[in-house]
Short mmCIF file of C-alpha atoms and ligand atoms in Angstrom, two decimals:
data_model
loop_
_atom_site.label_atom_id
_atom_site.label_comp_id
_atom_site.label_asym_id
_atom_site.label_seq_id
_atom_site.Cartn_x
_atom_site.Cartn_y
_atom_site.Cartn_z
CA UNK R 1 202.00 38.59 -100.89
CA UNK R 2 203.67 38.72 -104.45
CA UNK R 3 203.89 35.78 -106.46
CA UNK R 4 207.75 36.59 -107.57
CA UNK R 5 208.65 36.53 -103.47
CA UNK R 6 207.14 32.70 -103.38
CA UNK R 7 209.08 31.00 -106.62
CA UNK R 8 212.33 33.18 -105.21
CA UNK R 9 211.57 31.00 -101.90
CA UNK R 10 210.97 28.07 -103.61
CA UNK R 11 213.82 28.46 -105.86
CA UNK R 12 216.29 29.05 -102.74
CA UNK R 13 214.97 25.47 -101.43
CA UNK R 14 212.36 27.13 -98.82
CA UNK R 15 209.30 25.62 -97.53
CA UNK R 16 205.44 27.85 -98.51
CA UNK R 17 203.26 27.97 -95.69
CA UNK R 18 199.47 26.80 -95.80
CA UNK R 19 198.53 31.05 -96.43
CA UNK R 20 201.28 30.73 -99.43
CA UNK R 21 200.23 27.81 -101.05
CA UNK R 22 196.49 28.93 -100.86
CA UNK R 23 197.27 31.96 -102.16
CA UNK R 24 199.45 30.80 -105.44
CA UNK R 25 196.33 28.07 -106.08
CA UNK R 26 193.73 30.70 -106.16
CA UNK R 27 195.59 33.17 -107.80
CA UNK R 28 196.60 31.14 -110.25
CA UNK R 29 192.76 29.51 -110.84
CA UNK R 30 191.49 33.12 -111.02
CA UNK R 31 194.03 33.98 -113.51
CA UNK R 32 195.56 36.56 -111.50
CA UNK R 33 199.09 34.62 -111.63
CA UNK R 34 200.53 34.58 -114.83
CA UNK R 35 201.01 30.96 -116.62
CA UNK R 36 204.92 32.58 -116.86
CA UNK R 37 205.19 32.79 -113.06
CA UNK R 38 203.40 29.75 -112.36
CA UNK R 39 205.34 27.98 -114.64
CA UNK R 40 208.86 29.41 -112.73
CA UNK R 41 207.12 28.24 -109.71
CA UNK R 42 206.54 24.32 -110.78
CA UNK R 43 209.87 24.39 -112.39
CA UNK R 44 211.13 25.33 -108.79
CA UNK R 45 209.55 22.84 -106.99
CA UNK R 46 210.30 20.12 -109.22
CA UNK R 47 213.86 20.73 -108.23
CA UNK R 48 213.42 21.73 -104.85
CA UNK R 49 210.38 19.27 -103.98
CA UNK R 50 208.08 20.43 -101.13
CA UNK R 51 208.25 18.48 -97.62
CA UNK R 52 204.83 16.66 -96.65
CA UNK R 53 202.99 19.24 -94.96
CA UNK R 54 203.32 21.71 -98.15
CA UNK R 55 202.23 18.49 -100.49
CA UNK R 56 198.89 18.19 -98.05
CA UNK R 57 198.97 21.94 -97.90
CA UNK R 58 198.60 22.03 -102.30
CA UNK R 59 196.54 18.61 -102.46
CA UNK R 60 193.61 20.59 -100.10
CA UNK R 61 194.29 23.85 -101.99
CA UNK R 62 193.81 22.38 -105.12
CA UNK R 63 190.74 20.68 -104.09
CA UNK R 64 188.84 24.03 -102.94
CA UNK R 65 189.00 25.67 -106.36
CA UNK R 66 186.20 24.09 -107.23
CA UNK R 67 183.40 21.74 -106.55
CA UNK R 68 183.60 19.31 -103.80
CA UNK R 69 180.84 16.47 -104.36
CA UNK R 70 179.20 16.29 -101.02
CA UNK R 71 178.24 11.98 -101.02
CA UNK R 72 177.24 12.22 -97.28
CA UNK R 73 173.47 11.28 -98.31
CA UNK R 74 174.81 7.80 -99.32
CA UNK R 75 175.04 5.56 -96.60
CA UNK R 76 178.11 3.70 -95.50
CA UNK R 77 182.36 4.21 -96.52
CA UNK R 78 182.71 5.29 -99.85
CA UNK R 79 185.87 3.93 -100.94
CA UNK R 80 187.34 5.54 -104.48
CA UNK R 81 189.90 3.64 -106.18
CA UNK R 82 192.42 4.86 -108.73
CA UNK R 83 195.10 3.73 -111.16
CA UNK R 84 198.01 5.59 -112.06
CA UNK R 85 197.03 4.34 -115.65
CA UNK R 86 198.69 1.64 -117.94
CA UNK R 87 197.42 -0.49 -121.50
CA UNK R 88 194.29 -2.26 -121.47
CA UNK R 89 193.14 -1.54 -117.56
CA UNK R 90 189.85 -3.49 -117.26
CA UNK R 91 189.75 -2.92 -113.36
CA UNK R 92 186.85 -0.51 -112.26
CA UNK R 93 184.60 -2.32 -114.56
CA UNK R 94 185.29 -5.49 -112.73
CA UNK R 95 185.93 -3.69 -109.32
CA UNK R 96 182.47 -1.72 -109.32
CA UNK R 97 180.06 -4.75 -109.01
CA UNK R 98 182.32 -6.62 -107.33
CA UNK R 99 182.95 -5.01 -104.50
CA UNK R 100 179.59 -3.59 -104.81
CA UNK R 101 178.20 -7.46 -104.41
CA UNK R 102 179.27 -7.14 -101.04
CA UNK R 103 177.76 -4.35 -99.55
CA UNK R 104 180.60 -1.91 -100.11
CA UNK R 105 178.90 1.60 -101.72
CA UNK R 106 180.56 2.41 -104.86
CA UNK R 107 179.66 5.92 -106.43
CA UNK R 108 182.61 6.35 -108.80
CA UNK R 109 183.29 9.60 -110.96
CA UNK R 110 184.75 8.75 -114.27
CA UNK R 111 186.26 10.47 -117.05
CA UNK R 112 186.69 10.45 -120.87
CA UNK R 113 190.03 11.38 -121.56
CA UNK R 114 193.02 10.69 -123.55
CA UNK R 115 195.31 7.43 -124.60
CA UNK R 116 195.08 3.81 -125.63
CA UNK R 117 191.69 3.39 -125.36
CA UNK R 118 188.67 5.82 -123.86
CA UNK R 119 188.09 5.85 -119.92
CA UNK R 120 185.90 4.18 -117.81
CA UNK R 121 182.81 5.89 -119.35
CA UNK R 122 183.94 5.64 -123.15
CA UNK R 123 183.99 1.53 -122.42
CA UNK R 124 180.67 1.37 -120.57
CA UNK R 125 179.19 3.21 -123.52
CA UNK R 126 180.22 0.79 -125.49
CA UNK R 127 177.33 -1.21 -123.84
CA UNK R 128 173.51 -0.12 -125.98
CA UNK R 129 171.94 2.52 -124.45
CA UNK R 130 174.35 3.02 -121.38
CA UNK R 131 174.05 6.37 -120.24
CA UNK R 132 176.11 8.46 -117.43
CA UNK R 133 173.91 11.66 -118.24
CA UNK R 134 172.29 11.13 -114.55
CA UNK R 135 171.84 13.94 -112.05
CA UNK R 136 173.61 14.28 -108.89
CA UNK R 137 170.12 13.23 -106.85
CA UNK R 138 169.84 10.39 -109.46
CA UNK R 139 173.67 9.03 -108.61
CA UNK R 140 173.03 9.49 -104.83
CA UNK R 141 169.61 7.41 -105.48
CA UNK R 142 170.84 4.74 -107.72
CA UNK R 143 173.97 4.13 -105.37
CA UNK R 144 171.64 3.97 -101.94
CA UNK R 145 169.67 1.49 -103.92
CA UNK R 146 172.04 -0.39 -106.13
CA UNK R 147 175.43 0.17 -104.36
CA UNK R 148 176.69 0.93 -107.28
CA UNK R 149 176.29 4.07 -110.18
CA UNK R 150 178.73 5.93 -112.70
CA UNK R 151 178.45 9.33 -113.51
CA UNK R 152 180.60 11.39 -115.53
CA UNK R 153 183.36 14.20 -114.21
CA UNK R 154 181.37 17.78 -113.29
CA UNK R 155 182.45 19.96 -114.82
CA UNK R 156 184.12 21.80 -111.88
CA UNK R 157 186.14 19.70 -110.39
CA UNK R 158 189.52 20.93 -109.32
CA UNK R 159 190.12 23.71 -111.95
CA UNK R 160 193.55 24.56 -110.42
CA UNK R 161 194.44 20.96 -111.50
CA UNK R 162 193.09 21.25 -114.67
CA UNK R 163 195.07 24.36 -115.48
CA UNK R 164 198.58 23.42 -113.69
CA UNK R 165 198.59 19.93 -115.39
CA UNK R 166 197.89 21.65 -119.03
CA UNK R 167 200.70 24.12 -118.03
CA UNK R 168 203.37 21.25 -116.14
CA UNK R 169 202.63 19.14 -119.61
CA UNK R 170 203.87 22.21 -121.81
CA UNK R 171 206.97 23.04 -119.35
CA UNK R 172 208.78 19.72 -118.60
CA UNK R 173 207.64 19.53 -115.08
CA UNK R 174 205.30 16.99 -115.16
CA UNK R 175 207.28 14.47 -113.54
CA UNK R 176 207.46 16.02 -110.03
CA UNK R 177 206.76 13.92 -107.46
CA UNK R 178 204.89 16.51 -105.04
CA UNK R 179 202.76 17.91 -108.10
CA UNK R 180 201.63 14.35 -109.49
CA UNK R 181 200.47 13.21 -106.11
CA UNK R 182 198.82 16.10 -105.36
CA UNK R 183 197.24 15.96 -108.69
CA UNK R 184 195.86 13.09 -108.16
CA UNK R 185 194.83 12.89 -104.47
CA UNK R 186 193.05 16.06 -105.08
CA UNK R 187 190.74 14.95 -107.81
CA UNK R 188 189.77 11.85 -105.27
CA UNK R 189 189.40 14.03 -102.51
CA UNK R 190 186.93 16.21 -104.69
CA UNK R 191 184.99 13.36 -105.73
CA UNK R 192 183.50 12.70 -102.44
CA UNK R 193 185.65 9.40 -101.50
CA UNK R 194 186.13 8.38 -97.51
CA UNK R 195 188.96 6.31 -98.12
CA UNK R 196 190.97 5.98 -100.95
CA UNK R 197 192.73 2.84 -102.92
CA UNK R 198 195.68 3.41 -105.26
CA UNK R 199 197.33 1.31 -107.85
CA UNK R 200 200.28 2.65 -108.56
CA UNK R 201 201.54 1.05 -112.04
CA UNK R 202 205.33 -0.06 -112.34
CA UNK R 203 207.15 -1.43 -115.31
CA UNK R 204 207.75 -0.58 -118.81
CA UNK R 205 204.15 0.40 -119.67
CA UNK R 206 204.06 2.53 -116.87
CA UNK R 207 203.85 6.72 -115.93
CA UNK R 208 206.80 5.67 -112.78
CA UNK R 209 208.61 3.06 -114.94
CA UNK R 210 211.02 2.20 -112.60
CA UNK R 211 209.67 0.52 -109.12
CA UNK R 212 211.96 2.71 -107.00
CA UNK R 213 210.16 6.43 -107.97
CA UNK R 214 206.43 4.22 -107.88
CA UNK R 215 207.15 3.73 -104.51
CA UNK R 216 208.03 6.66 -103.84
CA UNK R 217 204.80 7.89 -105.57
CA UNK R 218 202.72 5.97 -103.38
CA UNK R 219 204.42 6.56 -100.58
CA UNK R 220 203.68 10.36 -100.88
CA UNK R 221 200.11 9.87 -102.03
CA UNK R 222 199.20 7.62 -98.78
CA UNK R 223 200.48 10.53 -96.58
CA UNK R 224 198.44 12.71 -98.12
CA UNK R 225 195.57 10.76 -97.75
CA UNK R 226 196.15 10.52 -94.38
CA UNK R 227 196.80 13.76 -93.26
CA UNK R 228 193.93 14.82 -95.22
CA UNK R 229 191.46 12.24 -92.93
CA UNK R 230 190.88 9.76 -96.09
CA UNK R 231 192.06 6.58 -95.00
CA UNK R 232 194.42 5.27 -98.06
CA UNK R 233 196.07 2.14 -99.37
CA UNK R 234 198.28 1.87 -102.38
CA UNK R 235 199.34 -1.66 -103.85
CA UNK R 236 202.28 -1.51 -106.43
CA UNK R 237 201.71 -3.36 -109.59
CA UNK R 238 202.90 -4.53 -112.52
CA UNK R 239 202.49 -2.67 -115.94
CA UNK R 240 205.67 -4.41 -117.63
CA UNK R 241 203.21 -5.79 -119.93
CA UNK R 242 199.50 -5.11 -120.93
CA UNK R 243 197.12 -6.11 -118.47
CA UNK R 244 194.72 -9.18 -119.07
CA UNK R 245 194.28 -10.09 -122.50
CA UNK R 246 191.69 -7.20 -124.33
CA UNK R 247 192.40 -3.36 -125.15
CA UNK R 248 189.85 -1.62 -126.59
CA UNK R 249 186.60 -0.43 -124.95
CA UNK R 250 184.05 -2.90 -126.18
CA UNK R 251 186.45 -6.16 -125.92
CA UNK R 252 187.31 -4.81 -122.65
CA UNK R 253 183.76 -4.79 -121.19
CA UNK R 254 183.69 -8.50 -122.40
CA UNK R 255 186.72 -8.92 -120.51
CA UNK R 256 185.22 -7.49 -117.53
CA UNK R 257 181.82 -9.84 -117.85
CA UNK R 258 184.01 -12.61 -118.42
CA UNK R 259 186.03 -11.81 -115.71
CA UNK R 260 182.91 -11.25 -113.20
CA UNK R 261 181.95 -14.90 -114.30
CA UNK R 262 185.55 -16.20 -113.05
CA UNK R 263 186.51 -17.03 -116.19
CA UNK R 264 189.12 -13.92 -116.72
CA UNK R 265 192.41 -13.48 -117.60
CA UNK R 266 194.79 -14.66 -114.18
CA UNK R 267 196.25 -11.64 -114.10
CA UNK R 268 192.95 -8.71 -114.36
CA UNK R 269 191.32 -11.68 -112.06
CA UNK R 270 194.32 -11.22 -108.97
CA UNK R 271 194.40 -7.84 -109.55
CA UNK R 272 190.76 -7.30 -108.94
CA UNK R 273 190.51 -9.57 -105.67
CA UNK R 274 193.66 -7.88 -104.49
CA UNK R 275 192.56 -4.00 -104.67
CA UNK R 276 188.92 -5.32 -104.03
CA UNK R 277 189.95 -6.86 -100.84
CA UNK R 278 191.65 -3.48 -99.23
CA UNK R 279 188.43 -1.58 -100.84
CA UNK R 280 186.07 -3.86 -98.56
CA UNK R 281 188.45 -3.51 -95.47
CA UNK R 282 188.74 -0.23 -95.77
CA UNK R 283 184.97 0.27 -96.06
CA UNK R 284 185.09 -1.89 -92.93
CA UNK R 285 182.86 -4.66 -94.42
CA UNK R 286 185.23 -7.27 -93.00
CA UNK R 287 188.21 -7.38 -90.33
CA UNK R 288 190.85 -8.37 -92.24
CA UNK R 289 192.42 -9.33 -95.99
CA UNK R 290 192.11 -12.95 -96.01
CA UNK R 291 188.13 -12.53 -94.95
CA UNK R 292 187.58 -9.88 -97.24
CA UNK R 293 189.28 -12.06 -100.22
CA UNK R 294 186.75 -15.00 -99.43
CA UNK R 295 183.49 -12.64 -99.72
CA UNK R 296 184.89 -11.72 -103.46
CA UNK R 297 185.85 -15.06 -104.51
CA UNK R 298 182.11 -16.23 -102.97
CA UNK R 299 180.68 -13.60 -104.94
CA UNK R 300 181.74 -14.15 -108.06
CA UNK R 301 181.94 -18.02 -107.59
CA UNK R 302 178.17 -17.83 -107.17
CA UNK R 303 177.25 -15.43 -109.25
CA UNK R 304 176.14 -12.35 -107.63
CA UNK R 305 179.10 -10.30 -108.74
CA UNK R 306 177.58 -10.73 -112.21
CA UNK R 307 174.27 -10.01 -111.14
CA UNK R 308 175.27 -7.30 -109.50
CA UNK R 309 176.75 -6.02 -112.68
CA UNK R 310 173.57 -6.84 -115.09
CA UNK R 311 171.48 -4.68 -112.26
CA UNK R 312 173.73 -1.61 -112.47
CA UNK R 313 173.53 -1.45 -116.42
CA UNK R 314 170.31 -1.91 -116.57
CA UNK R 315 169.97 1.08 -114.07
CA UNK R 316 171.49 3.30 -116.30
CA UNK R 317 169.56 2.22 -119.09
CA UNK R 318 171.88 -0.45 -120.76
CA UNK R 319 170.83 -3.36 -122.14
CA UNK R 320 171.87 -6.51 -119.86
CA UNK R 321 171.18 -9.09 -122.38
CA UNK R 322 175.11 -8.28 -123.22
CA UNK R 323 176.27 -10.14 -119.71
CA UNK R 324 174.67 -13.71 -121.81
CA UNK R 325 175.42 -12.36 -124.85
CA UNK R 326 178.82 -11.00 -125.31
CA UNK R 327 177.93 -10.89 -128.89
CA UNK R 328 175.10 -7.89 -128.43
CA UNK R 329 178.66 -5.88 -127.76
CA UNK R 330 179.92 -3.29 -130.85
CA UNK R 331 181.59 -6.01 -132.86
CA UNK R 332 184.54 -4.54 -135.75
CA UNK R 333 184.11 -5.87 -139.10
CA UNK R 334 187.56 -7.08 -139.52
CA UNK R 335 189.24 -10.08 -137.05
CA UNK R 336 193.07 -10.40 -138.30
CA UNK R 337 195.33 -12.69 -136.25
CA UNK R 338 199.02 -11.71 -135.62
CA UNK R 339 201.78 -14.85 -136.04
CA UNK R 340 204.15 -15.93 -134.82
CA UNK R 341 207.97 -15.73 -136.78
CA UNK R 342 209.85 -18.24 -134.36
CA UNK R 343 208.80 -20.40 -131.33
CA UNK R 344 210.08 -20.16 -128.30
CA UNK R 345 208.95 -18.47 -125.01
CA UNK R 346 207.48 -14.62 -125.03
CA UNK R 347 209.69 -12.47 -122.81
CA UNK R 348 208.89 -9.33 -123.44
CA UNK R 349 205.64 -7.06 -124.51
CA UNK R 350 206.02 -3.15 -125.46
CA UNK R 351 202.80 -2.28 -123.58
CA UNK R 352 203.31 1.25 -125.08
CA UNK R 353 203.75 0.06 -128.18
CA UNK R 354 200.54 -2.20 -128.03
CA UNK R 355 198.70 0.26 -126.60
CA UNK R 356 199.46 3.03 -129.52
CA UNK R 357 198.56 0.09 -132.25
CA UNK R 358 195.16 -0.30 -130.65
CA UNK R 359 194.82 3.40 -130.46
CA UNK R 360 195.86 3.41 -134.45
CA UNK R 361 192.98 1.26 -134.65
CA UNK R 362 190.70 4.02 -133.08
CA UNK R 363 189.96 2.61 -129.64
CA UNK R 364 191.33 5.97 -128.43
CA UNK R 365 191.57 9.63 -128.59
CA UNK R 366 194.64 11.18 -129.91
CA UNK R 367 193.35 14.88 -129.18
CA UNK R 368 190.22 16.00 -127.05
CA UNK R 369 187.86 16.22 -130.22
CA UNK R 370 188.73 12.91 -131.79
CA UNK R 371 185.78 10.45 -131.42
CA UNK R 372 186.80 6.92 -130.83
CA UNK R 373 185.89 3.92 -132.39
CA UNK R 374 184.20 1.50 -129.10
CA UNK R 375 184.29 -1.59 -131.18
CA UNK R 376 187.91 -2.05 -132.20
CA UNK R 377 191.06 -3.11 -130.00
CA UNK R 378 193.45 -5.75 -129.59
CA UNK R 379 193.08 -8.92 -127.95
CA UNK R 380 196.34 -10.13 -126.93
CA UNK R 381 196.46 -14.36 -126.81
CA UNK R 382 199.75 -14.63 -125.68
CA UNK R 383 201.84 -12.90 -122.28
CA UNK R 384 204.92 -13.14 -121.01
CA UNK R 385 206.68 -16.79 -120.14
CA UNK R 386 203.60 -18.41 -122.29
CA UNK R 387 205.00 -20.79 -125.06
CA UNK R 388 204.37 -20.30 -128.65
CA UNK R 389 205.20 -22.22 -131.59
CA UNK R 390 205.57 -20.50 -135.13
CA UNK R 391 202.70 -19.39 -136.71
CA UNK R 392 200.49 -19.38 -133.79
CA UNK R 393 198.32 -16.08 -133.41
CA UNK R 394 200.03 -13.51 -130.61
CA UNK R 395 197.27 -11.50 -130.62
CA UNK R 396 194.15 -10.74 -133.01
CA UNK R 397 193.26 -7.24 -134.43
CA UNK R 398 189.64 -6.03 -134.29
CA UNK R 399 189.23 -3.79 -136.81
CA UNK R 400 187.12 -1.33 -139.18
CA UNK R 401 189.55 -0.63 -141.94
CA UNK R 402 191.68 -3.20 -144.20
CA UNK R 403 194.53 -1.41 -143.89
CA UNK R 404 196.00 -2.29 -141.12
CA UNK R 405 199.27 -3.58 -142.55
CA UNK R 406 201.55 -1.40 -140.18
CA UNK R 407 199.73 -2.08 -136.89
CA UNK R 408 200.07 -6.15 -137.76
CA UNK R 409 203.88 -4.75 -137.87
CA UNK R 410 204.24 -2.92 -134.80
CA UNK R 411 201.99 -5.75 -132.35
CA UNK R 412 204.71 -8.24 -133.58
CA UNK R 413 207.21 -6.02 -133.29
CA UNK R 414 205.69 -5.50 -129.87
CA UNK R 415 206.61 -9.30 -129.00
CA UNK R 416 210.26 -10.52 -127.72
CA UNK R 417 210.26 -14.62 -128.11
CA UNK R 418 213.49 -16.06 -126.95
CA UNK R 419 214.25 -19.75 -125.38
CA UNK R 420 213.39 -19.14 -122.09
CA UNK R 421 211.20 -16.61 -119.68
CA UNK R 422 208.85 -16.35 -116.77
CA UNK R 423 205.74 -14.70 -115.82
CA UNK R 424 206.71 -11.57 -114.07
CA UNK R 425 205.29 -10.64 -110.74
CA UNK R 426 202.07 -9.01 -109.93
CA UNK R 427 201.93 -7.56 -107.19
CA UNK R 428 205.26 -5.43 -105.99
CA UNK R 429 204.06 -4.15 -102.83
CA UNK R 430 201.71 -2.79 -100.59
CA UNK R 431 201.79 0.49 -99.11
CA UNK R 432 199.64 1.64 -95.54
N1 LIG J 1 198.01 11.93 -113.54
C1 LIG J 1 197.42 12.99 -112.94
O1 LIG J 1 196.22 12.99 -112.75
N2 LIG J 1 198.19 14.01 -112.57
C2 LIG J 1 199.51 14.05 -112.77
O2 LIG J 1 200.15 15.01 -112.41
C3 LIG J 1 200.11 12.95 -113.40
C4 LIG J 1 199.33 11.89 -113.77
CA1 LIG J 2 192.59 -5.62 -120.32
#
């Protein structure tokens, strides 16, 4: 086979067989394909897309370059969830006790990464002494025994990926449908999970901003899933705004805590017993939605979700006096409040825009080697279709540094207030 045969076929709108795509995937991982010739190849199938088999075809090719984490030693359906991303997405802190509370086993995978704020493992280091530096054998262990454990990304995990999505972001061909969903199912797959739960982000703050192309999205990723033997379930959401109230990776574990204590933002709060719900029925822990719904709502109304939570941090060596004392958290030296101008109605929030500001702050990485601050964010006091009268805080800075002047700017700027607006809508769809 020669590589300049398979982008002329993709190029003329043809379809790779399974011994094709292997063979660009490992090639390409063991640099024997040119980034020049890989990159001719994306650029092909972004405008020729690839029919379903060849997207199930790349997803499992891009998943044997490298480590597959083997969780068969814990018992039960391990059920991985993932977001397509957004501002201020407390989720999987929430998600892991909760659904953990309930018997489903959650061994989750997490990485650092860039944007707004750190990932899942940047925020739960914001709690003292939290540590993900556990061994394999000590994540299979901890999850048999606590349902629940964190550990951060091996180092090994789909290489391919790793490569193709440093090249797509330097060649405009990110935005392909058959290479993002692939992308991502592959890194799930890798990670060990049985069955898989997406939530694919829609709205202004979102990767697929417009609800037609996150459907599509989903759509793809599901039959992937499926013709890959992981059971999947996508919900469409809404990322038109932040989501819950705190960005930053300290506020947001409070957010979290608060949230496991049923005292969250509405939004984060739905959110979490709506992907929580397909997580425990497709870890078959009950028979259907509604059921499922009731054990969440029963376990954080009495409490165990938040026990639940206090036992896995103080598994992994964090301190749980945090959970009763929100104030044992990184706290920023500086609280500034952002006012109102006018009063009216809010009816718009730049999530992006939000999201950079809090990020300005330091609550995230701008390149891989810049170290984030875990105790500064933005909590956000007002969403869309709340009232506000002038000079009422929008939203309150945390801060380390008094000069902040231009991020007070751009988190008002960040607010539309006219006469009249509603609430958008949560939850867009549901998809398998
Ligand atoms: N996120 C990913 O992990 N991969 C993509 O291709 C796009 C978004
Ligand atoms: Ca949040």
């Amino acid at each position: 086979m020669r590589m300049v045969d398979l982008i002329e076929k993709k190029r003329n709108g043809l379809s790779h067989t399974k011994a094709e795509i292997d063979f660009i995937i490992q090639g390409y991982t063991r640099n024997e394909i040119p980034d020049y010739q890989m990159s001719a190849w994306a650029m092909a199938v972004f405008f020729q897309e690839m029919n379903e088999e060849e997207r199930a075809n790349l997803t499992d090719a891009i998943v044997q370059s490298g480590d597959v984490i083997d969780l068969r030693a814990i018992a039960g359906i391990k059920v991985d969830k993932h977001s397509t991303g957004g501002v201020g997405d407390t989720t999987t802190l929430v998600l892991a006790p909760l659904v953990a509370s309930v018997g489903v086993p959650v061994a989750k995978m997490s990485g650092r990464g860039l944007g707004h704020t750190g990932g899942t493992i940047d925020k739960l280091e914001a709690i003292p002494g939290f540590s993900v530096e556990i061994t394999n054998k000590e994540f299979i262990d901890l999850v048999n025994k606590n349902k629940v454990a964190v550990i951060g990304q091996t180092e090994n995990l789909t290489p391919a990926d790793k490569k193709l999505y440093g090249l797509r972001d330097v060649t405009a061909t990110v935005n392909s449908i058959p290479l993002i969903a692939s992308s991502i199912m592959s890194k799930k797959i890798a990670s060990g999970a049985d069955a898989i739960v997406l939530d694919v982000k829609t709205g202004a703050g979102a990767f697929m901003k417009e609800f037609d192309k996150a459907k599509e999205l989903a759509e793809s990723m599901v039959k992937i899933g499926r013709d890959l033997g992981r059971e999947t379930t996508a919900i469409i959401s809404d990322m038109s705004q932040p989501l819950g109230f705190a960005i930053g990776n300290s506020l947001e574990i409070a957010e979290a805590i608060d949230t496991l204590k049923g005292k969250g933002p509405e939004d984060l709060t739905e959110l979490c017993l709506t992907l929580g719900s397909h997580m425990v029925v497709l870890a078959k822990k009950a028979n259907n939605l509604a059921e499922a719904r009731e054990m969440l709502e029963g376990a954080i109304g009495s409490g165990k979700a938040l026990q639940q939570f206090k036992v896995f941090v103080e598994a992994q060596k964090g301190d749980p006096s945090i959970v009763d004392n929100l104030n044992h958290l990184p706290q920023a030296k500086y609280k500034v409040k952002v006012e109102a101008d006018v009063s009216g109605y809010v009816s718009s929030i730049v999530a992006d825009k939000i999201g950079t500001g809090a990020m300005m702050l330091g609550a995230g990485r701008a390149t891989k080697t810049s170290t984030i601050d875990l105790a500064v964010g933005i909590v956000l006091h007002k969403k869309i279709g709340d009232a506000v009268e002038k000079g009422e805080a929008l939203a309150t800075l945390h801060a380390n540094n008094e000069n902040i002047n231009e991020i007070i700017e751009r988190v008002k700027e960040s607010y539309s207030i006219t006469n009249k607006a509603e609430a958008p809508r949560l939850i867009y769809d549901v998809i398998g």
